[in-house]
XYZ file of C-alpha atoms in Angstrom:
243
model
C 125.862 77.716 203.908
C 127.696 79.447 206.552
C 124.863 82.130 206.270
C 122.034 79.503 206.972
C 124.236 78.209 209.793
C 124.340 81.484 211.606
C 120.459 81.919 211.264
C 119.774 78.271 212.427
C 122.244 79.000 215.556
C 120.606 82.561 216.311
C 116.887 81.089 216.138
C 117.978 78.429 218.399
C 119.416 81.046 221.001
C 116.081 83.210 220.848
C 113.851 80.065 221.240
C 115.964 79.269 224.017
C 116.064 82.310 226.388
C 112.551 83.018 225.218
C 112.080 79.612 227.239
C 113.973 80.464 230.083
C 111.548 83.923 230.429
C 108.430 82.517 230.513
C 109.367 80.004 232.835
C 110.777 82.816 235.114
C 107.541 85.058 234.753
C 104.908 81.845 235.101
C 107.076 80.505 238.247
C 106.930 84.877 239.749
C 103.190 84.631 239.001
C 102.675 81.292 240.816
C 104.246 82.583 243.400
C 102.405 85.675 244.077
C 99.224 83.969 243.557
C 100.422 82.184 246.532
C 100.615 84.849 249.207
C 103.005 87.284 250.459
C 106.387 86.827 248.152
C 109.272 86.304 251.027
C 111.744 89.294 250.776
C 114.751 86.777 249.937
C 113.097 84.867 247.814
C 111.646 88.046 245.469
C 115.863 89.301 245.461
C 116.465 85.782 244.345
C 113.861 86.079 241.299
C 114.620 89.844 240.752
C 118.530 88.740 240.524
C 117.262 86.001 237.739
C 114.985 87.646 235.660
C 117.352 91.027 235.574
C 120.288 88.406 234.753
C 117.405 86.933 231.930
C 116.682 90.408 230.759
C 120.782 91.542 230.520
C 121.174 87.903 228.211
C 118.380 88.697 226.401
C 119.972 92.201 225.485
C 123.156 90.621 225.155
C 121.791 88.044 222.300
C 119.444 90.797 220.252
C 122.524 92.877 220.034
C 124.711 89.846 219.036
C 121.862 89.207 216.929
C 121.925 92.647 215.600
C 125.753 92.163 215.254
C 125.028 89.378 213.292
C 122.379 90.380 211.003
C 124.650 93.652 209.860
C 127.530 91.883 209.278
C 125.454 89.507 206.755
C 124.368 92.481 205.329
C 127.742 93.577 205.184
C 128.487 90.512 203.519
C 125.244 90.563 201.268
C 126.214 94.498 200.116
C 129.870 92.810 199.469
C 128.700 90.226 197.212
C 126.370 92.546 195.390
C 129.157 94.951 194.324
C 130.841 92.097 194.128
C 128.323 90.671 190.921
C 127.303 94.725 189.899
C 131.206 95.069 189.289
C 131.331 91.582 187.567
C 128.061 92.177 185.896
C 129.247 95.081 184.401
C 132.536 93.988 183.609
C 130.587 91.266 181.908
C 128.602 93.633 180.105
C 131.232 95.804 178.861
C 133.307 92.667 177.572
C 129.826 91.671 175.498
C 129.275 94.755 174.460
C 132.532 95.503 172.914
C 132.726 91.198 171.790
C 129.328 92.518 169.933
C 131.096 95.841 168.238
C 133.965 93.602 167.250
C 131.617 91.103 165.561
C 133.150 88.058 167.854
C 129.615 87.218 168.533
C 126.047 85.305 166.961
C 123.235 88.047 167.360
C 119.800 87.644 166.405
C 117.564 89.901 165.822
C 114.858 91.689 163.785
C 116.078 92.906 160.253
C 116.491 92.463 156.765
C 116.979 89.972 154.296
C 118.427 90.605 150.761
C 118.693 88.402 147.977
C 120.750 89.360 144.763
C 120.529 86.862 141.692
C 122.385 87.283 138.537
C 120.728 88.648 135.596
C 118.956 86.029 133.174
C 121.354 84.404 130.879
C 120.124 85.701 128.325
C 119.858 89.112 129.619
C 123.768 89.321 130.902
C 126.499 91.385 129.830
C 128.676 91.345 127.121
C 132.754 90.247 127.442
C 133.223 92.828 129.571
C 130.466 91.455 132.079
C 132.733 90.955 135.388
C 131.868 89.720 139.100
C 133.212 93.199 139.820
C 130.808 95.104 139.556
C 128.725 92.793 142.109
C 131.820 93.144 144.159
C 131.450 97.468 144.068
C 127.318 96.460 143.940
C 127.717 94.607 147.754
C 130.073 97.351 149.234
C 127.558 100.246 148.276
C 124.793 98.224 149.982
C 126.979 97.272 153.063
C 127.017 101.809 152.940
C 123.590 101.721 152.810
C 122.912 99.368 155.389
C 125.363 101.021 157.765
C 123.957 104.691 157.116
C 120.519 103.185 158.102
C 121.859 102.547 161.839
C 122.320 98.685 160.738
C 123.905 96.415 164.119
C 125.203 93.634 162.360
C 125.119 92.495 158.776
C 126.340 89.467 156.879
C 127.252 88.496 153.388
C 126.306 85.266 152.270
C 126.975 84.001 156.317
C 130.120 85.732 156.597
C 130.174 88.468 159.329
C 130.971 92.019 158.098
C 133.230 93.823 160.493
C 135.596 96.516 160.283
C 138.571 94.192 159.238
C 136.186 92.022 156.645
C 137.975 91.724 153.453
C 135.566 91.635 149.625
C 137.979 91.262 147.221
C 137.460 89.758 143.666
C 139.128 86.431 143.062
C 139.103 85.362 139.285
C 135.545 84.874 138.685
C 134.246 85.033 141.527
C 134.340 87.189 145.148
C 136.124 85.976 148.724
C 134.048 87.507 152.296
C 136.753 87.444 154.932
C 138.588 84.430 152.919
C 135.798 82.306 151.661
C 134.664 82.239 148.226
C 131.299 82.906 147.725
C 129.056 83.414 144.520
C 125.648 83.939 143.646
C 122.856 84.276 145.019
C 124.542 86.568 147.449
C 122.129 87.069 150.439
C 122.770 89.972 152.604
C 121.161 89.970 156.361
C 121.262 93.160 158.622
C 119.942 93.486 162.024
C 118.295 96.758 162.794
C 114.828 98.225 162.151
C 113.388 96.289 159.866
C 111.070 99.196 157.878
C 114.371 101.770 158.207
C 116.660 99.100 156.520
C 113.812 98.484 153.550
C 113.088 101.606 153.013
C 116.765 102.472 152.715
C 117.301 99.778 149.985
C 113.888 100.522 148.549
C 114.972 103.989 148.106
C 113.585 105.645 144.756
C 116.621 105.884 142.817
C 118.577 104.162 145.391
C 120.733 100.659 145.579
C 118.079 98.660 144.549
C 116.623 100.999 141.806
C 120.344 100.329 140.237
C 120.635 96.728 140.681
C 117.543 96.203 138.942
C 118.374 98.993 136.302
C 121.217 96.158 135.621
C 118.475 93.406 135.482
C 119.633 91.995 138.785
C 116.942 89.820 140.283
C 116.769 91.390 143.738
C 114.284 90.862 146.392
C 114.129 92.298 149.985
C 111.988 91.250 153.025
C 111.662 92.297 156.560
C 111.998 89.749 159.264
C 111.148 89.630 162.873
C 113.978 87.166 163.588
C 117.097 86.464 161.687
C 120.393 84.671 162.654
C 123.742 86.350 162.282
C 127.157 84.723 162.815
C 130.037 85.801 164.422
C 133.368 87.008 163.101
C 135.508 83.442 162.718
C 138.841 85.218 162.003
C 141.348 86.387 164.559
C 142.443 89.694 164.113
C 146.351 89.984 165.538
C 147.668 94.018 166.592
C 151.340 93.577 165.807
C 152.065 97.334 165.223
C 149.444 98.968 167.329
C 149.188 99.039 170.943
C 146.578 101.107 173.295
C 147.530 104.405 174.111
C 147.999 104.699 177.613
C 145.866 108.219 179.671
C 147.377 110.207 182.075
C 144.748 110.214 184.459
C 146.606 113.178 186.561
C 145.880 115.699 182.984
């Protein structure tokens, strides 16, 4: 606003003496059209217009002035938003590592069934092996470059928890069973052909008789990390920026 006011008063001041100069140089030329300019009368007019000229010079400097402290002000407020922009940027970027954020993106999705009924283990059939099933494809996933994966909606971060629970598993403190859908964000054929590996993760889940399928997406949904993560016995190690 204050900006706008400047301009508006600076236009106004040009308009002005650019008034004020062609009246002076139409009222000279009337008068020499007239006859023989009068010695006092030409000092008068040479007095005015060189008083015109030095106002002029006086308001495109101040004008000049003006316009480079705006662009003073302009250069301020755009370090001003680069250092908040990046500031910004480093806060989502390390939100995004931290898994305190939805992402979307293109990726995978996996679905893993149970076996038929009929087909399942014997007494010793137990969720855990589903449990040590999930964490080798969350290895997969990650050695193929995977941004962001989730487990049945829950976010998988560096402080998730899978951990069996009776007869079923908990992902970051929820309980969860079959089917257990695993996204990933990343590139789309890398991630597939990962899992599709011959011999791979999903070679042995269907060795098993798990009913697994896997499909590329151009768009899937990934929520954020919901639990707070407290540092009680670590703290930031400060550098000695003089080393």
């Amino acid at each position: 606003m204050k900006k706008a006011k400047e301009y508006i008063a600076l236009t106004l001041v040009s308009i002005f003496l650019g008034v004020i100069l062609s009246i002076q140089f139409k009222t000279i030329n009337k008068t020499v059209g007239e006859g023989v300019l009068p010695t006092q009368r030409a000092q008068q007019l040479a007095v005015e217009l060189k008083k015109a000229q030095n106002e002029r010079e006086s308001q495109t400097k101040r004008i000049e002035e003006l316009e480079a402290k705006i662009k003073q002000y302009e250069m301020s407020e755009v370090d001003k938003n680069v250092y908040a922009e990046n500031l910004y940027n480093d806060t989502m970027k390390y939100r995004t590592l931290a898994g305190y954020l939805d992402l979307e993106g293109p990726g995978i999705v996996m679905e893993i069934n149970d076996p038929p009924v009929d087909l399942e283990f014997g007494e010793g059939y137990s969720i855990i092996d589903e449990l040590e099933l999930v964490l080798q494809v969350i290895s997969v996933l990650n050695a193929a470059d995977a941004e962001a994966i989730s487990i049945n909606d829950q976010r998988y971060t560096a402080f998730t928890e899978i951990e069996k629970a009776g007869n079923h598993i908990e992902i970051n403190g929820v309980s969860t069973s079959v089917p257990i859908v695993i996204k990933a964000i990343g590139k789309p054929e890398t991630l597939e052909s990962a899992l599709n590996l011959k011999g791979g993760i999903v070679t042995h889940l269907r060795s098993y008789d798990y009913l697994v399928q896997v499909n590329q997406e151009s768009n899937i949904t990934i929520p954020k990390y919901r639990k707070i993560k407290e540092f009680i016995y670590s703290s930031p190690v400060e550098e000695n920026i003089n080393q």
